[in-house]
Amino acid sequence: ARMGWPEVLSWVGGGTGLTLGLLEVLYRRQPGNSTLTLSRGTWQRLVQLPQHCRWQGRLEFHNPSGRLEVMVPQVWAEVQLLSRGSVAEIETHLTVTPQHSDAPARADGYWFAYILKRRHRTRLQVTLDIKGRSLADLQVAWVQIHYIAYGPGGRQQRSQHVVLPLTYPEPDPHPQPRTTAVAQCFPVRTHLLCHLDDPAEVVRRYVLPMAQPGDIITLGETPVAIMQGRWLFPGNLEPGWLARRLCYGFTPTSSLATACGLQTLINSVGPGRVLFAFLVGVLGKLVGIRGLFYRLAGAQAALIDDVTGTLPPYDQFIVLGPADPQGVVDHIRAETGLEAAIVDVNDLKAVKIVAATSGIAPPLLIQALRDNPAGNADEQTPLVLIRPRTPGHP
């Protein structure tokens, strides 16, 4: 039997709908340009004079995709100086130089459009010069490397961020303690930490000159995560459907109450786990059980710090919790001989021990840190040395 026009239109409509549905499924399975990454790289301070400082870094683009090519048509950089005084008379100069293995850099400094083929890497060099009558008040240089990723996902602007310390305070061998009922607490000031720092080396530099047998060193969980490079620029995130909707279910003070903050957690543990934890958490609240979401969503849910959660310039970033915290404290003890702990402390007298070496008594640690001797402002004291009080010693 011959089909009439209604049947033909129905068949075409159904086929079109099925085709569009398959295309949508295939589209959602594609990574677009998101496979392209730019590392923070390795950096060296080549010049350190009263009137001139030079840092040089080598960064790497990587396209891990086995199917898609991504182009990088533009790369440029800018820097912002953080200082205790004015920076009006200080000059900065940044150069970005491609270091492709298959094409030389141009003499005029122009970044020519480059194709990153499948599973391909390429490097670039960034040189920062800072000059002025005096650089003594400078604290850090916040270097921002911007680039365009061009490919199946369209033309997308992204950026990588590097924080470079410009001054290093001298270790204080005789700091003033804050005395509690169980211990003396010594907040330890450091330079502004960054991804180039190692926790054990920081402890060795700033703590060992004043340490005594039996002392305990504690590190804030956020500074440890910063040293591990676990901080993200929100502008590089693309909050999905789930993050944009579920974030309204958290209290306004929560780091998960923004789409980018919640998307960071989703990227860490997966959308299924976050959705399950959210639904169970809502049901738990209805019957008077609180905190189920954070128990089910994993440790990162409580450790993520959203924008404004830490010192400038990190107040512009989302900072995750530290990776392998137990391995970090065990490494510190092996390298320095000090018992060590990573802690999360606030001004509400809440103390959470994220990880600790075996020689630490948690009740002592909690009581010693309850008044938050490190502070929650701009003290720049990410370490606290705890000296337990013994009978006969004040």
Short mmCIF file of C-alpha atoms in Angstrom, two decimals:
data_model
loop_
_atom_site.label_atom_id
_atom_site.label_comp_id
_atom_site.label_asym_id
_atom_site.label_seq_id
_atom_site.Cartn_x
_atom_site.Cartn_y
_atom_site.Cartn_z
CA ALA A 1 0.00 0.00 0.00
CA ARG A 2 1.17 3.47 -0.81
CA MET A 3 1.83 5.86 2.10
CA GLY A 4 -0.12 9.07 2.21
CA TRP A 5 1.38 12.45 2.98
CA PRO A 6 0.52 12.25 6.70
CA GLU A 7 2.39 8.94 6.99
CA VAL A 8 5.36 10.28 5.00
CA LEU A 9 5.59 13.41 7.18
CA SER A 10 5.31 11.32 10.34
CA TRP A 11 8.11 9.01 9.14
CA VAL A 12 10.35 11.93 8.18
CA GLY A 13 9.65 13.71 11.47
CA GLY A 14 10.41 10.60 13.47
CA GLY A 15 13.63 9.98 11.54
CA THR A 16 14.69 13.60 11.97
CA GLY A 17 14.00 13.47 15.70
CA LEU A 18 15.99 10.26 16.05
CA THR A 19 18.88 11.73 14.04
CA LEU A 20 18.93 14.90 16.13
CA GLY A 21 18.83 12.83 19.29
CA LEU A 22 21.80 10.74 18.18
CA LEU A 23 23.72 13.88 17.21
CA GLU A 24 23.04 15.39 20.64
CA VAL A 25 24.29 12.24 22.39
CA LEU A 26 27.43 12.22 20.25
CA TYR A 27 27.97 15.95 20.88
CA ARG A 28 27.72 15.57 24.64
CA ARG A 29 30.29 12.77 24.56
CA GLN A 30 32.84 14.98 22.81
CA PRO A 31 35.29 17.00 24.92
CA GLY A 32 35.42 19.93 22.49
CA ASN A 33 38.48 22.05 23.29
CA SER A 34 38.53 21.03 26.95
CA THR A 35 41.31 18.49 26.40
CA LEU A 36 43.84 21.30 25.92
CA THR A 37 45.77 22.18 29.08
CA LEU A 38 48.55 24.61 29.95
CA SER A 39 50.81 23.75 32.89
CA ARG A 40 52.04 26.24 35.49
CA GLY A 41 55.49 25.06 34.59
CA THR A 42 58.87 25.36 36.23
CA TRP A 43 60.23 28.79 37.12
CA GLN A 44 63.65 30.15 38.02
CA ARG A 45 64.63 33.44 39.58
CA LEU A 46 67.55 34.53 37.38
CA VAL A 47 68.19 38.02 38.79
CA GLN A 48 67.60 39.33 42.33
CA LEU A 49 68.97 42.85 42.83
CA PRO A 50 67.63 45.80 44.85
CA GLN A 51 66.42 47.44 41.62
CA HIS A 52 65.90 44.51 39.25
CA CYS A 53 64.26 41.08 39.50
CA ARG A 54 63.87 38.54 36.71
CA TRP A 55 61.87 35.33 36.70
CA GLN A 56 61.75 32.90 33.80
CA GLY A 57 59.29 30.04 33.38
CA ARG A 58 58.85 27.14 31.00
CA LEU A 59 55.26 26.05 30.50
CA GLU A 60 53.74 23.29 28.41
CA PHE A 61 50.61 22.95 26.29
CA HIS A 62 49.23 19.41 26.07
CA ASN A 63 46.49 17.96 23.88
CA PRO A 64 45.91 14.42 25.24
CA SER A 65 43.04 13.68 22.85
CA GLY A 66 43.48 10.70 20.58
CA ARG A 67 40.93 12.06 18.05
CA LEU A 68 40.81 15.85 18.04
CA GLU A 69 43.25 18.57 17.09
CA VAL A 70 43.16 21.95 18.83
CA MET A 71 44.69 25.21 17.59
CA VAL A 72 46.33 27.91 19.72
CA PRO A 73 46.13 31.09 17.62
CA GLN A 74 46.97 33.55 20.40
CA VAL A 75 48.95 33.63 23.65
CA TRP A 76 49.64 36.73 25.72
CA ALA A 77 50.52 37.52 29.33
CA GLU A 78 50.03 40.20 31.96
CA VAL A 79 51.24 40.66 35.52
CA GLN A 80 49.90 42.28 38.68
CA LEU A 81 52.25 43.14 41.55
CA LEU A 82 51.14 42.84 45.18
CA SER A 83 53.07 45.10 47.51
CA ARG A 84 53.02 46.71 50.93
CA GLY A 85 53.35 50.09 49.22
CA SER A 86 52.72 51.84 45.93
CA VAL A 87 53.86 50.24 42.67
CA ALA A 88 53.43 53.40 40.59
CA GLU A 89 57.16 53.79 39.93
CA ILE A 90 57.86 50.11 39.26
CA GLU A 91 58.06 48.88 35.67
CA THR A 92 57.28 45.37 34.49
CA HIS A 93 57.99 43.70 31.17
CA LEU A 94 56.68 40.31 30.06
CA THR A 95 57.69 38.32 26.99
CA VAL A 96 56.11 35.09 25.73
CA THR A 97 58.29 33.02 23.41
CA PRO A 98 57.10 29.81 21.69
CA GLN A 99 59.49 26.88 21.93
CA HIS A 100 57.96 24.51 19.38
CA SER A 101 60.10 21.55 18.38
CA ASP A 102 59.01 21.86 14.75
CA ALA A 103 58.91 25.64 14.17
CA PRO A 104 61.26 28.44 15.30
CA ALA A 105 60.01 31.50 17.17
CA ARG A 106 59.61 34.73 15.23
CA ALA A 107 62.14 37.48 15.90
CA ASP A 108 59.38 40.08 16.28
CA GLY A 109 57.74 38.24 19.21
CA TYR A 110 54.53 37.45 17.34
CA TRP A 111 52.80 34.24 18.44
CA PHE A 112 51.75 32.52 15.22
CA ALA A 113 48.76 30.19 15.22
CA TYR A 114 49.89 26.70 16.14
CA ILE A 115 48.14 23.33 15.78
CA LEU A 116 48.42 20.87 18.63
CA LYS A 117 47.91 17.54 17.00
CA ARG A 118 46.57 14.48 18.75
CA ARG A 119 48.58 13.55 21.87
CA HIS A 120 50.96 16.40 21.13
CA ARG A 121 52.84 18.76 23.46
CA THR A 122 54.59 22.05 22.91
CA ARG A 123 56.37 24.52 25.17
CA LEU A 124 56.59 28.23 25.69
CA GLN A 125 58.88 30.46 27.72
CA VAL A 126 57.66 33.40 29.81
CA THR A 127 60.17 35.99 31.05
CA LEU A 128 59.23 38.61 33.65
CA ASP A 129 61.43 41.62 34.38
CA ILE A 130 60.64 43.96 37.29
CA LYS A 131 62.60 47.20 37.66
CA GLY A 132 62.33 50.14 40.03
CA ARG A 133 64.18 52.41 42.41
CA SER A 134 63.46 49.93 45.22
CA LEU A 135 61.69 46.56 45.14
CA ALA A 136 61.80 46.06 48.91
CA ASP A 137 58.03 46.42 49.46
CA LEU A 138 57.04 43.92 46.76
CA GLN A 139 55.48 40.66 47.94
CA VAL A 140 54.43 38.63 44.91
CA ALA A 141 53.94 38.82 41.17
CA TRP A 142 50.69 37.36 39.88
CA VAL A 143 51.40 36.29 36.29
CA GLN A 144 48.41 35.56 34.06
CA ILE A 145 49.01 33.69 30.81
CA HIS A 146 45.98 33.97 28.51
CA TYR A 147 45.44 31.89 25.42
CA ILE A 148 42.83 31.06 22.81
CA ALA A 149 41.80 27.43 22.27
CA TYR A 150 40.27 27.06 18.81
CA GLY A 151 38.71 23.85 17.61
CA PRO A 152 35.52 21.76 17.72
CA GLY A 153 34.37 23.66 20.81
CA GLY A 154 34.62 27.03 19.07
CA ARG A 155 36.89 29.91 20.03
CA GLN A 156 37.44 29.90 23.78
CA GLN A 157 39.61 32.16 25.91
CA ARG A 158 41.31 30.52 28.88
CA SER A 159 44.11 31.40 31.24
CA GLN A 160 46.75 29.88 33.47
CA HIS A 161 47.91 31.65 36.61
CA VAL A 162 51.24 31.63 38.43
CA VAL A 163 52.13 33.32 41.72
CA LEU A 164 55.82 34.14 42.19
CA PRO A 165 57.17 35.24 45.59
CA LEU A 166 59.35 38.36 45.45
CA THR A 167 60.42 38.59 49.10
CA TYR A 168 61.34 35.96 51.68
CA PRO A 169 61.19 36.86 55.38
CA GLU A 170 64.06 35.75 57.59
CA PRO A 171 63.15 32.94 60.01
CA ASP A 172 62.53 34.27 63.52
CA PRO A 173 64.57 32.15 66.01
CA HIS A 174 62.81 33.74 69.02
CA PRO A 175 59.13 34.33 68.20
CA GLN A 176 56.54 35.31 70.78
CA PRO A 177 54.25 32.42 71.74
CA ARG A 178 50.55 32.35 72.39
CA THR A 179 50.12 30.32 75.56
CA THR A 180 47.22 27.94 76.12
CA ALA A 181 46.45 25.52 78.93
CA VAL A 182 48.17 22.65 77.13
CA ALA A 183 50.85 24.20 74.93
CA GLN A 184 52.70 27.21 73.64
CA CYS A 185 51.72 28.08 70.07
CA PHE A 186 54.11 29.91 67.74
CA PRO A 187 52.56 31.27 64.52
CA VAL A 188 55.27 31.09 61.85
CA ARG A 189 55.38 33.76 59.14
CA THR A 190 56.53 32.68 55.67
CA HIS A 191 56.66 34.11 52.18
CA LEU A 192 53.45 33.80 50.20
CA LEU A 193 53.51 30.13 49.26
CA CYS A 194 53.03 28.90 45.69
CA HIS A 195 53.18 25.79 43.51
CA LEU A 196 57.00 25.97 43.49
CA ASP A 197 57.19 25.26 47.23
CA ASP A 198 57.51 21.91 48.99
CA PRO A 199 55.90 21.58 52.45
CA ALA A 200 58.92 19.80 53.98
CA GLU A 201 61.31 22.45 52.63
CA VAL A 202 59.12 25.25 53.97
CA VAL A 203 59.14 23.63 57.42
CA ARG A 204 62.90 23.15 57.20
CA ARG A 205 63.46 26.80 56.29
CA TYR A 206 61.15 28.56 58.71
CA VAL A 207 60.60 26.16 61.61
CA LEU A 208 63.75 24.15 62.26
CA PRO A 209 65.77 27.20 63.43
CA MET A 210 63.41 27.53 66.42
CA ALA A 211 62.26 23.93 66.92
CA GLN A 212 62.92 21.86 70.04
CA PRO A 213 62.51 18.13 70.73
CA GLY A 214 58.85 17.24 71.24
CA ASP A 215 57.51 20.12 69.13
CA ILE A 216 54.64 19.61 66.68
CA ILE A 217 54.26 21.53 63.42
CA THR A 218 50.80 22.15 61.95
CA LEU A 219 50.05 23.37 58.43
CA GLY A 220 46.79 24.85 57.19
CA GLU A 221 45.01 22.66 54.66
CA THR A 222 44.63 25.53 52.18
CA PRO A 223 48.38 26.43 52.07
CA VAL A 224 49.23 22.76 51.50
CA ALA A 225 46.75 22.58 48.60
CA ILE A 226 48.23 25.78 47.16
CA MET A 227 51.73 24.27 47.25
CA GLN A 228 50.32 21.25 45.41
CA GLY A 229 48.90 23.53 42.70
CA ARG A 230 45.33 22.59 43.60
CA TRP A 231 43.74 25.96 42.85
CA LEU A 232 41.54 26.83 39.89
CA PHE A 233 40.55 30.02 38.14
CA PRO A 234 36.73 30.15 37.96
CA GLY A 235 36.89 31.66 34.48
CA ASN A 236 38.24 28.35 33.17
CA LEU A 237 35.27 26.39 34.55
CA GLU A 238 32.06 25.75 32.67
CA PRO A 239 29.34 25.05 35.26
CA GLY A 240 26.91 22.45 34.01
CA TRP A 241 23.18 22.00 34.39
CA LEU A 242 23.53 20.19 37.72
CA ALA A 243 25.87 22.72 39.36
CA ARG A 244 23.76 25.72 38.32
CA ARG A 245 20.69 24.25 39.97
CA LEU A 246 21.94 22.42 43.05
CA CYS A 247 24.09 25.32 44.26
CA TYR A 248 20.92 27.09 45.42
CA GLY A 249 20.39 24.31 47.94
CA PHE A 250 23.40 25.30 50.07
CA THR A 251 23.65 28.03 52.66
CA PRO A 252 25.00 31.33 51.22
CA THR A 253 28.22 31.03 53.26
CA SER A 254 29.06 27.60 51.82
CA SER A 255 31.80 27.26 49.21
CA LEU A 256 29.34 25.08 47.27
CA ALA A 257 26.70 27.84 47.04
CA THR A 258 28.08 29.05 43.69
CA ALA A 259 27.90 27.23 40.38
CA CYS A 260 31.69 27.25 39.97
CA GLY A 261 32.32 26.06 43.52
CA LEU A 262 29.92 23.15 43.14
CA GLN A 263 31.22 22.34 39.65
CA THR A 264 34.69 21.97 41.17
CA LEU A 265 33.32 19.26 43.46
CA ILE A 266 31.44 17.61 40.57
CA ASN A 267 34.65 17.52 38.54
CA SER A 268 36.42 15.88 41.49
CA VAL A 269 33.96 13.16 42.48
CA GLY A 270 31.49 12.93 39.60
CA PRO A 271 27.94 14.21 39.04
CA GLY A 272 26.27 10.95 40.12
CA ARG A 273 27.83 11.02 43.58
CA VAL A 274 27.02 14.70 44.09
CA LEU A 275 23.40 14.24 43.03
CA PHE A 276 22.97 11.17 45.25
CA ALA A 277 24.52 12.95 48.24
CA PHE A 278 22.33 16.00 47.67
CA LEU A 279 19.09 14.02 47.49
CA VAL A 280 19.94 11.95 50.57
CA GLY A 281 21.01 15.14 52.36
CA VAL A 282 17.64 16.76 51.64
CA LEU A 283 15.80 13.68 52.93
CA GLY A 284 18.02 13.65 56.01
CA LYS A 285 17.17 17.26 56.84
CA LEU A 286 13.46 16.45 56.58
CA VAL A 287 13.83 13.90 59.40
CA GLY A 288 16.26 16.00 61.45
CA ILE A 289 19.58 14.45 60.34
CA ARG A 290 22.10 17.07 59.19
CA GLY A 291 25.45 16.76 57.43
CA LEU A 292 24.62 13.71 55.30
CA PHE A 293 25.63 15.46 52.10
CA TYR A 294 29.19 16.07 53.30
CA ARG A 295 29.54 12.50 54.57
CA LEU A 296 28.39 11.03 51.26
CA ALA A 297 30.05 13.49 48.86
CA GLY A 298 33.54 12.86 50.25
CA ALA A 299 36.25 14.84 52.03
CA GLN A 300 36.64 17.42 49.26
CA ALA A 301 33.09 18.67 49.81
CA ALA A 302 34.08 20.21 53.15
CA LEU A 303 37.59 21.29 52.14
CA ILE A 304 36.94 23.32 48.99
CA ASP A 305 37.41 27.08 49.51
CA ASP A 306 35.57 29.27 47.03
CA VAL A 307 36.61 32.76 45.89
CA THR A 308 37.46 35.10 48.84
CA GLY A 309 38.40 32.09 50.95
CA THR A 310 42.10 32.91 51.40
CA LEU A 311 44.86 35.53 51.00
CA PRO A 312 45.29 37.69 47.87
CA PRO A 313 45.83 36.85 45.09
CA TYR A 314 44.43 33.40 45.92
CA ASP A 315 41.18 35.10 46.93
CA GLN A 316 40.44 35.13 43.17
CA PHE A 317 40.60 31.33 42.94
CA ILE A 318 38.85 28.17 44.09
CA VAL A 319 41.19 26.11 46.27
CA LEU A 320 40.58 22.39 46.67
CA GLY A 321 41.57 20.34 49.68
CA PRO A 322 45.07 18.83 49.71
CA ALA A 323 45.84 15.57 47.92
CA ASP A 324 47.27 12.67 49.96
CA PRO A 325 47.46 14.67 53.21
CA GLN A 326 48.72 11.67 55.17
CA GLY A 327 51.59 11.24 52.75
CA VAL A 328 52.47 14.94 53.18
CA VAL A 329 52.73 14.84 56.99
CA ASP A 330 54.64 11.55 56.93
CA HIS A 331 57.11 13.09 54.47
CA ILE A 332 57.55 16.15 56.70
CA ARG A 333 58.36 13.96 59.70
CA ALA A 334 60.82 11.89 57.66
CA GLU A 335 62.59 15.02 56.38
CA THR A 336 62.57 17.17 59.56
CA GLY A 337 62.04 14.83 62.51
CA LEU A 338 59.00 16.82 63.67
CA GLU A 339 55.56 15.38 64.28
CA ALA A 340 53.27 17.09 61.77
CA ALA A 341 49.58 17.65 61.10
CA ILE A 342 47.44 19.30 58.44
CA VAL A 343 44.51 21.11 60.01
CA ASP A 344 41.45 23.15 59.09
CA VAL A 345 40.84 25.80 61.78
CA ASN A 346 38.52 28.80 61.87
CA ASP A 347 37.58 31.63 64.24
CA LEU A 348 34.47 29.74 65.39
CA LYS A 349 36.72 27.46 67.51
CA ALA A 350 36.25 24.58 65.07
CA VAL A 351 39.33 22.41 64.58
CA LYS A 352 39.45 19.59 62.05
CA ILE A 353 42.52 17.38 61.80
CA VAL A 354 42.84 16.44 58.14
CA ALA A 355 45.92 14.24 58.69
CA ALA A 356 48.50 13.72 61.44
CA THR A 357 51.57 11.65 62.13
CA SER A 358 51.28 8.79 64.60
CA GLY A 359 53.00 10.57 67.51
CA ILE A 360 50.34 13.26 67.87
CA ALA A 361 47.55 13.19 70.46
CA PRO A 362 44.48 14.66 68.70
CA PRO A 363 42.87 16.08 71.91
CA LEU A 364 46.02 18.11 72.65
CA LEU A 365 46.12 19.43 69.10
CA ILE A 366 42.46 20.43 69.13
CA GLN A 367 42.74 22.22 72.45
CA ALA A 368 45.92 24.05 71.44
CA LEU A 369 44.42 25.31 68.17
CA ARG A 370 40.92 26.09 69.36
CA ASP A 371 41.59 29.85 69.50
CA ASN A 372 43.07 29.78 65.98
CA PRO A 373 46.57 31.16 66.68
CA ALA A 374 47.34 31.37 62.94
CA GLY A 375 44.50 33.86 62.42
CA ASN A 376 41.94 34.14 59.66
CA ALA A 377 43.03 37.46 58.14
CA ASP A 378 46.23 38.45 56.30
CA GLU A 379 48.73 37.31 58.96
CA GLN A 380 50.52 35.11 56.39
CA THR A 381 51.29 32.51 59.08
CA PRO A 382 50.35 29.18 57.45
CA LEU A 383 52.42 27.23 59.98
CA VAL A 384 51.95 26.96 63.74
CA LEU A 385 54.56 25.34 65.94
CA ILE A 386 53.02 23.72 69.01
CA ARG A 387 55.21 23.12 72.06
CA PRO A 388 53.32 20.95 74.57
CA ARG A 389 53.55 22.11 78.16
CA THR A 390 55.16 19.61 80.50
CA PRO A 391 54.97 19.44 84.31
CA GLY A 392 57.25 22.05 85.85
CA HIS A 393 57.37 24.20 82.68
CA PRO A 394 55.03 27.15 82.08
#
